[in-house]
Tab-separated table of C-alpha atoms in Angstrom:
chain	number	residue	atom	x	y	z
A	133	UNK	CA	-10.171	19.798	15.280
A	134	UNK	CA	-10.197	20.208	11.418
A	135	UNK	CA	-6.902	18.494	10.695
A	136	UNK	CA	-6.599	15.992	13.396
A	137	UNK	CA	-9.825	14.777	12.155
A	138	UNK	CA	-8.259	14.684	8.948
A	139	UNK	CA	-5.064	12.787	10.070
A	140	UNK	CA	-7.357	10.086	11.565
A	141	UNK	CA	-8.657	9.850	8.454
A	142	UNK	CA	-5.864	9.483	6.378
A	143	UNK	CA	-4.255	6.926	9.195
A	144	UNK	CA	-7.424	4.719	8.725
A	145	UNK	CA	-7.495	4.774	5.048
A	146	UNK	CA	-3.562	3.452	4.941
A	147	UNK	CA	-4.522	0.658	7.220
A	148	UNK	CA	-3.007	-2.634	5.523
A	149	UNK	CA	-7.014	-3.368	4.827
A	150	UNK	CA	-7.486	-0.460	2.899
A	151	UNK	CA	-4.619	-0.501	0.882
A	152	UNK	CA	-5.300	-4.191	0.133
A	153	UNK	CA	-8.819	-3.671	-0.879
A	154	UNK	CA	-8.468	-0.527	-2.964
A	155	UNK	CA	-5.673	-1.387	-4.744
A	156	UNK	CA	-7.295	-3.065	-7.971
A	157	UNK	CA	-8.813	0.792	-8.652
A	158	UNK	CA	-6.059	3.292	-10.006
A	159	UNK	CA	-8.821	6.206	-8.758
A	160	UNK	CA	-8.792	4.569	-5.287
A	161	UNK	CA	-4.971	4.581	-5.427
A	162	UNK	CA	-4.871	8.267	-6.039
A	163	UNK	CA	-6.911	8.781	-3.130
A	164	UNK	CA	-5.236	6.832	-0.656
A	165	UNK	CA	-1.683	9.061	-2.283
A	166	UNK	CA	-3.779	12.080	-1.448
A	167	UNK	CA	-4.572	10.834	2.210
A	168	UNK	CA	-1.206	9.622	2.807
A	169	UNK	CA	0.518	12.757	1.652
A	170	UNK	CA	-1.696	14.615	4.102
A	171	UNK	CA	-0.909	12.424	6.657
A	172	UNK	CA	2.849	13.003	6.300
A	173	UNK	CA	2.567	16.770	6.285
A	174	UNK	CA	0.902	17.100	9.657
A	175	UNK	CA	4.125	14.295	11.095
A	176	UNK	CA	6.406	15.832	13.041
A	177	UNK	CA	9.658	14.602	10.566
A	178	UNK	CA	11.069	12.005	13.231
A	179	UNK	CA	7.788	10.524	13.824
A	180	UNK	CA	7.715	10.251	10.422
A	181	UNK	CA	10.919	8.328	9.807
A	182	UNK	CA	10.437	6.056	12.877
A	183	UNK	CA	6.542	5.501	11.041
A	184	UNK	CA	8.649	3.561	8.336
A	185	UNK	CA	11.139	1.500	10.503
A	186	UNK	CA	8.407	1.086	12.920
A	187	UNK	CA	7.979	-2.979	11.725
A	188	UNK	CA	4.727	-5.129	13.013
A	189	UNK	CA	6.031	-8.660	14.242
A	190	UNK	CA	3.192	-11.102	13.647
A	191	UNK	CA	5.264	-13.866	14.489
A	192	UNK	CA	8.334	-15.186	15.731
A	193	UNK	CA	11.032	-13.587	13.035
A	194	UNK	CA	8.474	-12.212	10.797
A	195	UNK	CA	7.927	-8.416	10.322
A	196	UNK	CA	5.266	-6.875	8.502
A	197	UNK	CA	5.010	-2.954	6.952
A	198	UNK	CA	2.346	-1.361	4.950
A	199	UNK	CA	4.613	2.096	4.973
A	200	UNK	CA	5.823	1.859	1.735
A	201	UNK	CA	5.408	5.240	-0.293
A	202	UNK	CA	7.776	7.574	-0.754
A	203	UNK	CA	8.419	10.306	-3.334
A	204	UNK	CA	11.711	8.689	-4.151
A	205	UNK	CA	9.954	5.770	-6.041
A	206	UNK	CA	9.830	5.405	-9.635
A	207	UNK	CA	6.699	5.259	-10.066
A	208	UNK	CA	2.983	5.505	-8.199
A	209	UNK	CA	3.252	1.712	-7.576
A	210	UNK	CA	6.682	0.647	-7.559
A	211	UNK	CA	8.602	1.197	-3.690
A	212	UNK	CA	11.768	2.692	-3.859
A	213	UNK	CA	14.810	0.090	-3.761
A	214	UNK	CA	16.153	2.037	-0.362
A	215	UNK	CA	13.369	1.950	1.433
A	216	UNK	CA	13.541	-1.368	0.814
A	217	UNK	CA	16.601	-2.184	1.801
A	218	UNK	CA	16.493	-0.646	4.834
A	219	UNK	CA	13.765	-2.022	6.025
A	220	UNK	CA	14.890	-5.299	5.300
A	221	UNK	CA	18.139	-4.451	7.349
A	222	UNK	CA	15.617	-2.950	10.746
A	223	UNK	CA	13.446	-6.520	10.749
A	224	UNK	CA	17.442	-8.144	10.384
A	225	UNK	CA	18.393	-6.102	14.190
A	226	UNK	CA	15.035	-6.600	15.547
A	227	UNK	CA	17.215	-10.698	16.045
A	228	UNK	CA	20.314	-9.698	17.080
A	229	UNK	CA	21.299	-8.343	20.707
A	230	UNK	CA	22.043	-4.347	20.189
A	231	UNK	CA	26.204	-4.623	21.114
A	232	UNK	CA	26.107	-6.630	17.411
A	233	UNK	CA	26.698	-3.404	14.441
A	234	UNK	CA	25.855	-4.766	11.169
A	235	UNK	CA	29.268	-4.046	8.924
A	236	UNK	CA	28.497	-5.761	5.472
A	237	UNK	CA	24.797	-5.942	3.651
A	238	UNK	CA	24.220	-7.373	0.329
A	239	UNK	CA	21.149	-7.472	-1.282
A	240	UNK	CA	19.479	-8.391	-4.985
A	241	UNK	CA	15.968	-6.353	-6.089
A	242	UNK	CA	14.191	-9.213	-7.939
A	243	UNK	CA	10.676	-8.118	-8.322
A	244	UNK	CA	8.797	-4.593	-8.462
A	245	UNK	CA	7.399	-3.667	-4.874
A	246	UNK	CA	3.662	-2.914	-5.164
A	247	UNK	CA	3.163	-0.070	-2.685
A	248	UNK	CA	-0.553	-0.300	-2.298
A	249	UNK	CA	0.045	-3.838	-1.007
A	250	UNK	CA	1.525	-4.708	2.478
A	251	UNK	CA	5.223	-6.650	2.797
A	252	UNK	CA	6.382	-9.223	5.096
A	253	UNK	CA	9.752	-9.618	5.755
A	254	UNK	CA	11.003	-13.239	6.873
A	255	UNK	CA	14.065	-13.307	8.342
A	256	UNK	CA	16.724	-16.406	8.616
A	257	UNK	CA	19.068	-16.963	11.264
A	258	UNK	CA	21.967	-18.541	9.699
A	259	UNK	CA	24.797	-18.176	12.199
A	260	UNK	CA	25.214	-16.458	15.544
A	261	UNK	CA	29.040	-16.831	16.759
A	262	UNK	CA	31.073	-15.028	19.442
A	263	UNK	CA	32.224	-12.057	17.201
A	264	UNK	CA	29.974	-12.193	14.173
A	265	UNK	CA	26.538	-13.345	13.194
A	266	UNK	CA	24.577	-13.690	10.024
A	267	UNK	CA	21.010	-13.073	8.795
A	268	UNK	CA	19.269	-13.769	5.684
A	269	UNK	CA	16.116	-11.744	5.045
A	270	UNK	CA	13.535	-12.266	2.263
A	271	UNK	CA	10.698	-9.687	1.177
A	272	UNK	CA	7.945	-11.423	0.466
A	273	UNK	CA	4.878	-9.581	-1.214
A	274	UNK	CA	1.265	-11.671	-2.462
A	275	UNK	CA	3.230	-15.025	-1.741
A	276	UNK	CA	6.451	-14.028	-4.036
A	277	UNK	CA	10.257	-13.298	-2.684
A	278	UNK	CA	10.394	-9.413	-4.200
A	279	UNK	CA	13.955	-8.747	-2.101
A	280	UNK	CA	16.696	-10.521	-0.721
A	281	UNK	CA	18.820	-9.039	1.874
A	282	UNK	CA	22.291	-11.016	3.525
A	283	UNK	CA	23.450	-9.071	6.501
A	284	UNK	CA	26.658	-9.508	8.850
A	285	UNK	CA	26.877	-8.190	11.838
A	286	UNK	CA	30.201	-7.866	14.327
A	287	UNK	CA	30.540	-7.382	17.682
A	288	UNK	CA	31.252	-3.819	19.118
A	289	UNK	CA	33.377	-4.545	22.275
A	290	UNK	CA	36.385	-3.494	24.534
A	291	UNK	CA	39.651	-4.191	23.212
A	292	UNK	CA	42.321	-6.895	24.972
A	293	UNK	CA	44.111	-3.230	25.647
A	294	UNK	CA	41.174	-2.220	27.715
A	295	UNK	CA	41.150	-5.308	29.583
A	296	UNK	CA	44.715	-6.041	30.081
A	297	UNK	CA	44.475	-1.853	31.142
A	298	UNK	CA	41.980	-2.772	33.579
A	299	UNK	CA	44.008	-5.563	34.869
A	300	UNK	CA	47.169	-3.506	35.633
A	301	UNK	CA	44.873	-0.673	37.118
A	302	UNK	CA	43.487	-3.100	39.566
A	303	UNK	CA	47.022	-5.080	40.814
A	304	UNK	CA	48.845	-1.552	40.943
A	305	UNK	CA	45.936	-0.290	43.636
A	306	UNK	CA	46.411	-3.332	45.236
A	307	UNK	CA	49.999	-2.936	45.298
A	308	UNK	CA	49.479	1.001	46.868
A	309	UNK	CA	51.048	2.541	43.818
A	310	UNK	CA	48.458	3.984	41.867
A	311	UNK	CA	50.053	6.576	40.427
A	312	UNK	CA	51.449	4.605	37.563
A	313	UNK	CA	47.909	3.172	36.808
A	314	UNK	CA	46.755	3.906	33.538
A	315	UNK	CA	43.210	2.839	31.849
A	316	UNK	CA	43.137	2.330	28.245
A	317	UNK	CA	39.588	2.531	26.688
A	318	UNK	CA	35.859	2.595	27.290
A	319	UNK	CA	33.132	0.539	25.908
A	320	UNK	CA	30.634	3.550	26.149
A	321	UNK	CA	28.228	3.442	23.441
A	322	UNK	CA	25.506	6.190	22.058
A	323	UNK	CA	23.497	7.375	24.911
A	324	UNK	CA	19.452	6.052	23.997
A	325	UNK	CA	20.058	3.205	22.379
A	326	UNK	CA	17.126	0.708	22.574
A	327	UNK	CA	17.190	-1.282	25.257
A	328	UNK	CA	19.586	-4.670	25.433
A	329	UNK	CA	17.913	-7.989	24.736
A	330	UNK	CA	19.147	-11.670	26.279
A	331	UNK	CA	21.237	-14.029	23.892
A	332	UNK	CA	18.967	-15.499	21.272
A	333	UNK	CA	15.761	-12.823	22.391
A	334	UNK	CA	12.891	-12.450	20.063
A	335	UNK	CA	10.910	-8.988	20.718
A	336	UNK	CA	7.570	-9.327	21.788
A	337	UNK	CA	4.655	-9.009	19.275
A	338	UNK	CA	3.427	-5.958	18.203
A	339	UNK	CA	5.775	-2.778	17.185
A	340	UNK	CA	8.964	-4.666	16.818
A	341	UNK	CA	11.535	-1.108	17.408
A	342	UNK	CA	11.847	0.435	20.244
A	343	UNK	CA	12.814	4.243	19.999
A	344	UNK	CA	13.874	6.068	22.711
A	345	UNK	CA	16.782	8.456	23.158
A	346	UNK	CA	18.601	10.528	25.807
A	347	UNK	CA	21.717	13.041	25.364
A	348	UNK	CA	23.465	13.339	21.851
A	349	UNK	CA	25.577	11.190	20.068
A	350	UNK	CA	29.579	11.680	19.162
A	351	UNK	CA	30.977	13.449	16.571
A	352	UNK	CA	30.014	11.729	13.241
A	353	UNK	CA	32.455	8.827	12.677
A	354	UNK	CA	34.154	9.028	15.987
A	355	UNK	CA	34.748	6.419	18.130
A	356	UNK	CA	36.179	5.958	21.650
A	357	UNK	CA	39.744	5.282	22.101
A	358	UNK	CA	40.391	1.139	22.111
A	359	UNK	CA	36.434	1.274	22.419
A	360	UNK	CA	36.763	-1.636	19.517
A	361	UNK	CA	38.572	-4.851	19.414
A	362	UNK	CA	42.192	-3.643	18.534
A	363	UNK	CA	43.398	-3.124	15.030
A	364	UNK	CA	46.080	-4.970	13.031
A	365	UNK	CA	46.441	-2.419	10.170
A	366	UNK	CA	44.741	1.875	9.842
A	367	UNK	CA	44.252	3.552	7.010
A	368	UNK	CA	41.310	5.370	4.734
A	369	UNK	CA	41.178	7.320	1.840
A	370	UNK	CA	41.419	11.163	1.444
A	371	UNK	CA	37.908	12.888	1.132
A	372	UNK	CA	37.726	15.060	-2.089
A	373	UNK	CA	38.150	18.771	-1.937
A	374	UNK	CA	34.878	19.925	-3.215
A	375	UNK	CA	32.660	23.208	-2.362
A	376	UNK	CA	31.107	23.005	0.827
A	377	UNK	CA	27.061	22.425	0.839
A	378	UNK	CA	27.196	25.834	2.758
A	379	UNK	CA	27.865	27.228	-0.951
A	380	UNK	CA	25.329	25.001	-2.759
A	381	UNK	CA	21.340	24.756	-3.994
A	382	UNK	CA	19.230	22.048	-3.722
A	383	UNK	CA	18.178	21.519	-7.646
A	384	UNK	CA	14.353	21.886	-6.136
A	385	UNK	CA	15.659	25.672	-5.482
A	386	UNK	CA	17.058	26.445	-9.259
A	387	UNK	CA	14.273	24.784	-10.955
A	388	UNK	CA	12.522	27.936	-10.778
A	389	UNK	CA	15.410	30.004	-12.796
A	390	UNK	CA	15.947	27.394	-15.028
A	391	UNK	CA	12.622	27.315	-16.503
A	392	UNK	CA	12.825	31.271	-16.802
A	393	UNK	CA	15.932	31.488	-18.543
A	394	UNK	CA	14.942	28.929	-21.008
A	395	UNK	CA	11.569	30.540	-21.773
A	396	UNK	CA	13.478	33.947	-22.485
A	397	UNK	CA	15.704	32.045	-24.973
A	398	UNK	CA	19.020	32.483	-23.031
A	399	UNK	CA	19.751	28.924	-22.424
A	400	UNK	CA	19.167	26.235	-25.222
A	401	UNK	CA	17.952	22.643	-24.220
A	402	UNK	CA	17.293	19.227	-26.106
A	403	UNK	CA	13.862	17.937	-25.958
A	404	UNK	CA	15.071	14.825	-23.650
A	405	UNK	CA	16.382	17.988	-21.348
A	406	UNK	CA	13.156	19.198	-21.160
A	407	UNK	CA	11.068	15.621	-20.658
A	408	UNK	CA	14.042	15.542	-17.288
A	409	UNK	CA	13.374	19.161	-16.093
A	410	UNK	CA	9.245	18.496	-16.039
A	411	UNK	CA	10.218	15.535	-13.682
A	412	UNK	CA	12.623	17.522	-11.746
A	413	UNK	CA	9.893	20.498	-11.542
A	414	UNK	CA	7.432	17.896	-10.256
A	415	UNK	CA	9.453	16.348	-7.562
A	416	UNK	CA	10.920	19.673	-6.572
A	417	UNK	CA	6.695	21.009	-5.990
A	418	UNK	CA	7.077	17.634	-3.329
A	419	UNK	CA	10.079	18.126	-1.541
A	420	UNK	CA	8.397	18.593	1.698
A	421	UNK	CA	7.061	14.976	1.797
A	422	UNK	CA	10.884	13.712	1.038
A	423	UNK	CA	13.097	12.424	3.947
A	424	UNK	CA	16.164	13.395	2.768
A	425	UNK	CA	17.654	16.305	0.651
A	426	UNK	CA	20.992	17.064	-1.187
A	427	UNK	CA	22.813	19.630	-2.657
A	428	UNK	CA	24.828	18.993	-5.906
A	429	UNK	CA	28.245	20.526	-6.520
A	430	UNK	CA	27.223	20.909	-10.613
A	431	UNK	CA	24.042	20.859	-11.341
A	432	UNK	CA	25.178	21.591	-14.589
A	433	UNK	CA	26.035	18.599	-15.020
A	434	UNK	CA	23.275	17.271	-13.434
A	435	UNK	CA	21.213	17.939	-15.777
A	436	UNK	CA	23.381	17.873	-18.990
A	437	UNK	CA	23.798	21.358	-19.351
A	438	UNK	CA	26.782	23.105	-19.901
A	439	UNK	CA	30.289	21.457	-21.759
A	440	UNK	CA	30.308	17.907	-22.288
A	441	UNK	CA	32.316	15.828	-19.590
A	442	UNK	CA	33.820	12.137	-19.577
A	443	UNK	CA	34.264	12.205	-15.999
A	444	UNK	CA	31.888	9.701	-14.461
A	445	UNK	CA	32.435	10.716	-11.056
A	446	UNK	CA	29.717	12.861	-9.072
A	447	UNK	CA	29.584	14.565	-5.779
A	448	UNK	CA	27.014	15.613	-3.974
A	449	UNK	CA	25.959	16.778	-0.420
A	450	UNK	CA	23.512	14.524	1.391
A	451	UNK	CA	21.463	14.817	5.202
A	452	UNK	CA	18.033	14.107	6.237
A	453	UNK	CA	15.390	16.903	5.818
A	454	UNK	CA	15.112	17.441	9.331
A	455	UNK	CA	16.443	16.397	13.151
A	456	UNK	CA	16.346	13.530	14.578
A	457	UNK	CA	16.752	12.263	17.878
A	458	UNK	CA	20.179	10.527	19.081
A	459	UNK	CA	18.467	6.544	18.385
A	460	UNK	CA	21.340	4.738	16.824
A	461	UNK	CA	19.346	2.042	14.979
A	462	UNK	CA	17.267	4.877	12.783
A	463	UNK	CA	20.220	7.045	11.854
A	464	UNK	CA	21.622	4.092	10.256
A	465	UNK	CA	18.389	3.215	8.738
A	466	UNK	CA	17.674	6.471	6.942
A	467	UNK	CA	21.635	6.317	6.195
A	468	UNK	CA	21.211	3.082	4.298
A	469	UNK	CA	17.677	4.456	2.538
A	470	UNK	CA	19.741	7.337	1.109
A	471	UNK	CA	22.399	5.283	-0.670
A	472	UNK	CA	20.351	3.743	-3.286
A	473	UNK	CA	18.913	6.903	-5.292
A	474	UNK	CA	21.598	9.031	-6.218
A	475	UNK	CA	24.340	6.521	-7.220
A	476	UNK	CA	22.929	5.207	-10.793
A	477	UNK	CA	22.739	9.305	-11.788
A	478	UNK	CA	26.876	8.769	-12.512
A	479	UNK	CA	26.447	5.995	-14.666
A	480	UNK	CA	24.182	7.730	-17.165
A	481	UNK	CA	24.347	11.712	-16.749
A	482	UNK	CA	27.491	11.901	-18.216
A	483	UNK	CA	25.773	10.457	-21.782
A	484	UNK	CA	23.489	13.472	-21.585
A	485	UNK	CA	26.008	15.683	-24.007
A	486	UNK	CA	25.454	12.686	-26.297
A	487	UNK	CA	21.509	12.907	-26.777
A	488	UNK	CA	21.101	10.279	-24.013
A	489	UNK	CA	18.072	9.830	-23.345
A	490	UNK	CA	16.978	6.863	-20.396
A	491	UNK	CA	13.931	5.011	-21.009
A	492	UNK	CA	14.642	2.732	-17.974
A	493	UNK	CA	16.738	2.778	-14.750
A	494	UNK	CA	16.158	0.292	-12.028
A	495	UNK	CA	18.549	-1.544	-9.520
A	496	UNK	CA	19.685	-4.701	-9.599
A	497	UNK	CA	21.379	-5.362	-6.262
A	498	UNK	CA	22.822	-3.029	-3.607
A	499	UNK	CA	25.513	-3.416	-1.328
A	500	UNK	CA	26.568	-1.538	1.622
A	501	UNK	CA	29.790	-1.913	3.844
A	502	UNK	CA	29.859	0.509	6.960
A	503	UNK	CA	33.076	1.073	8.356
A	504	UNK	CA	31.294	3.551	11.440
A	505	UNK	CA	28.175	1.910	13.572
A	506	UNK	CA	27.546	5.657	14.799
A	507	UNK	CA	26.762	7.335	11.800
A	508	UNK	CA	24.514	10.878	12.322
A	509	UNK	CA	21.703	11.300	8.974
A	510	UNK	CA	20.800	14.885	10.239
A	511	UNK	CA	24.332	16.327	9.725
A	512	UNK	CA	25.330	17.171	5.991
A	513	UNK	CA	27.767	13.611	4.045
A	514	UNK	CA	29.478	13.870	1.083
A	515	UNK	CA	28.216	10.912	-1.248
A	516	UNK	CA	31.088	10.607	-3.873
A	517	UNK	CA	29.892	8.414	-6.430
A	518	UNK	CA	31.617	6.634	-9.913
A	519	UNK	CA	30.410	4.163	-12.339
A	520	UNK	CA	33.620	2.633	-13.491
A	521	UNK	CA	31.863	0.733	-16.302
A	522	UNK	CA	28.428	0.431	-18.807
A	523	UNK	CA	27.616	-1.925	-21.631
A	524	UNK	CA	25.181	-4.604	-22.381
A	525	UNK	CA	22.256	-2.793	-20.625
A	526	UNK	CA	24.045	-2.659	-17.420
A	527	UNK	CA	26.193	-0.486	-15.629
A	528	UNK	CA	28.156	-0.544	-12.271
A	529	UNK	CA	28.407	2.213	-10.123
A	530	UNK	CA	30.618	2.780	-6.594
A	531	UNK	CA	30.160	5.263	-3.690
A	532	UNK	CA	31.671	6.529	-0.937
A	533	UNK	CA	29.903	8.341	1.750
A	534	UNK	CA	32.262	11.247	3.991
A	535	UNK	CA	31.325	12.926	7.075
A	536	UNK	CA	31.812	16.574	6.487
A	537	UNK	CA	35.119	16.185	8.679
A	538	UNK	CA	36.892	13.391	6.419
A	539	UNK	CA	36.002	10.068	8.308
A	540	UNK	CA	35.016	7.686	5.142
A	541	UNK	CA	31.455	6.173	6.887
A	542	UNK	CA	30.611	3.551	4.536
A	543	UNK	CA	31.259	2.504	1.100
A	544	UNK	CA	28.370	1.020	-1.050
A	545	UNK	CA	28.563	-0.645	-4.960
A	546	UNK	CA	25.178	-1.683	-7.343
A	547	UNK	CA	24.826	-2.704	-10.712
A	548	UNK	CA	21.605	-0.829	-12.551
A	549	UNK	CA	19.975	-1.515	-15.442
A	550	UNK	CA	20.278	1.070	-18.032
A	551	UNK	CA	18.631	1.402	-21.365
A	552	UNK	CA	17.716	4.335	-23.596
A	553	UNK	CA	15.015	5.407	-26.105
A	554	UNK	CA	17.413	6.581	-28.712
A	555	UNK	CA	21.138	5.564	-30.476
A	556	UNK	CA	24.062	4.235	-28.609
A	557	UNK	CA	25.942	7.280	-26.593
A	558	UNK	CA	29.915	6.293	-26.373
A	559	UNK	CA	32.167	8.445	-24.272
C-alpha cells in the first residue's frame, strides 16, 4: 500500500504541469528527481522503457513527452542526446505504415534539452513514395528548435522472386504437375508488431505508440529467405575478434576493487583520473536506473590505466538491462538510444596517458544507418567505435554494431565538441 501510494505521488509530480511549475527552483528539481528515481525503481523494466517512447499526440503530426530524465544525461538538467534521437525516431514512425522501416537517420543537436520542460516533436511529411518515404522531425522546447532529425524509411516487401515463384506454383498446380513447384520466399514479419495503419492515416489522439507482443522474434539480424527486395550485391565487414561478454565485467563492478587498490598504493593515478573515478562511482551507485548495460573489453584503457596506447578503436558489449517483449519498434528505439553514449570515448580516451582531462564533451550531430530492421536490444551486441581525426576542438567518430553471431546490424557516425582543461595532447 505504501509503495503504491508513493508511486502514485511520484507519477503525479512528474506530470507536465508539475515539471513546468517547479523547473525554476533547484531544490524542487531535486525533489522531482528523487521521486522519479523512486517511481523508476518500482516499475517493471519493460514498462519503464515503454514510458520513454509512448508519446502523447497533441495534434496531427505533433507529439509531446515530459519523460526526459535518464542516467546517461551529462548534467541534472541537460537530457541525454540518445534519448532525444530515439524519441524523434518514434515520432517519425508514428506517421508511417508499419511496412516502412527506418534505414537512415541524420540529426543535429542544436541546444541543450532541459529535462524539466516538456518537448514537442513536430513531424513534417517530406515525401511518400512507393518504396521510400522521408520525414523531418523538429524537437521544440519553449518555442525554440533544440534538435532536428531526418529519417528515410524503406518498404520491407516481398521480392520479385517471391511473386514469380508464387505464379509458377499456381501455373504448375493448374497443369497438375505440382511436384515441380517451388516457393521462393515469404513476407512474414516479426510477430506482435503494432497494427498496420491505412495509407496516409494518422494515429488517434492520446498515446500514439501501441505496444503489443505475441511470440518470439527470429535470430538477431536474421531475415527470411527472399523476404526483402532482390539483392544486386551482398557483402559486409568481418566482425572483430574480441573477448566474449561472458568473460568481462561492467565498470560498476570493478570500481570498488579499483578504489581499494588505489588506497593501498598498489595503483598510482593522476589527479585527472581521480576526478573521472568519482564520476564513475556516482554512476555505478545508480546503475539500477539505467536502460542499458556495458561490458568493456579493456577497462584499463577505458579509464586511462596501464601502458599508453595510441589506438583509437574501442570495443564494448552492450544490451538492455532487462528483458523486453517482442515489439519490434521498442527494440529499435532502445538500440538507437544506446548508440550515442559510448561513441565519443574513442576520441578522448587514447589521450588519457598524456594527462588529458576533458572539460567539455557533447555531440554536435548523430547519424545511424540500420542495415537490419529486426534487432533485439535484449541480446548482447558488440559496439566497435573508432575516432579517425580530432582537432580544432572537434573529433569525428564512427561506429559499427554487431550481433553476437557476427551480423553487422547498423553503422553510425558523429562529430563531437572536445575541449580539455590542460595542455594539448598529441598521439
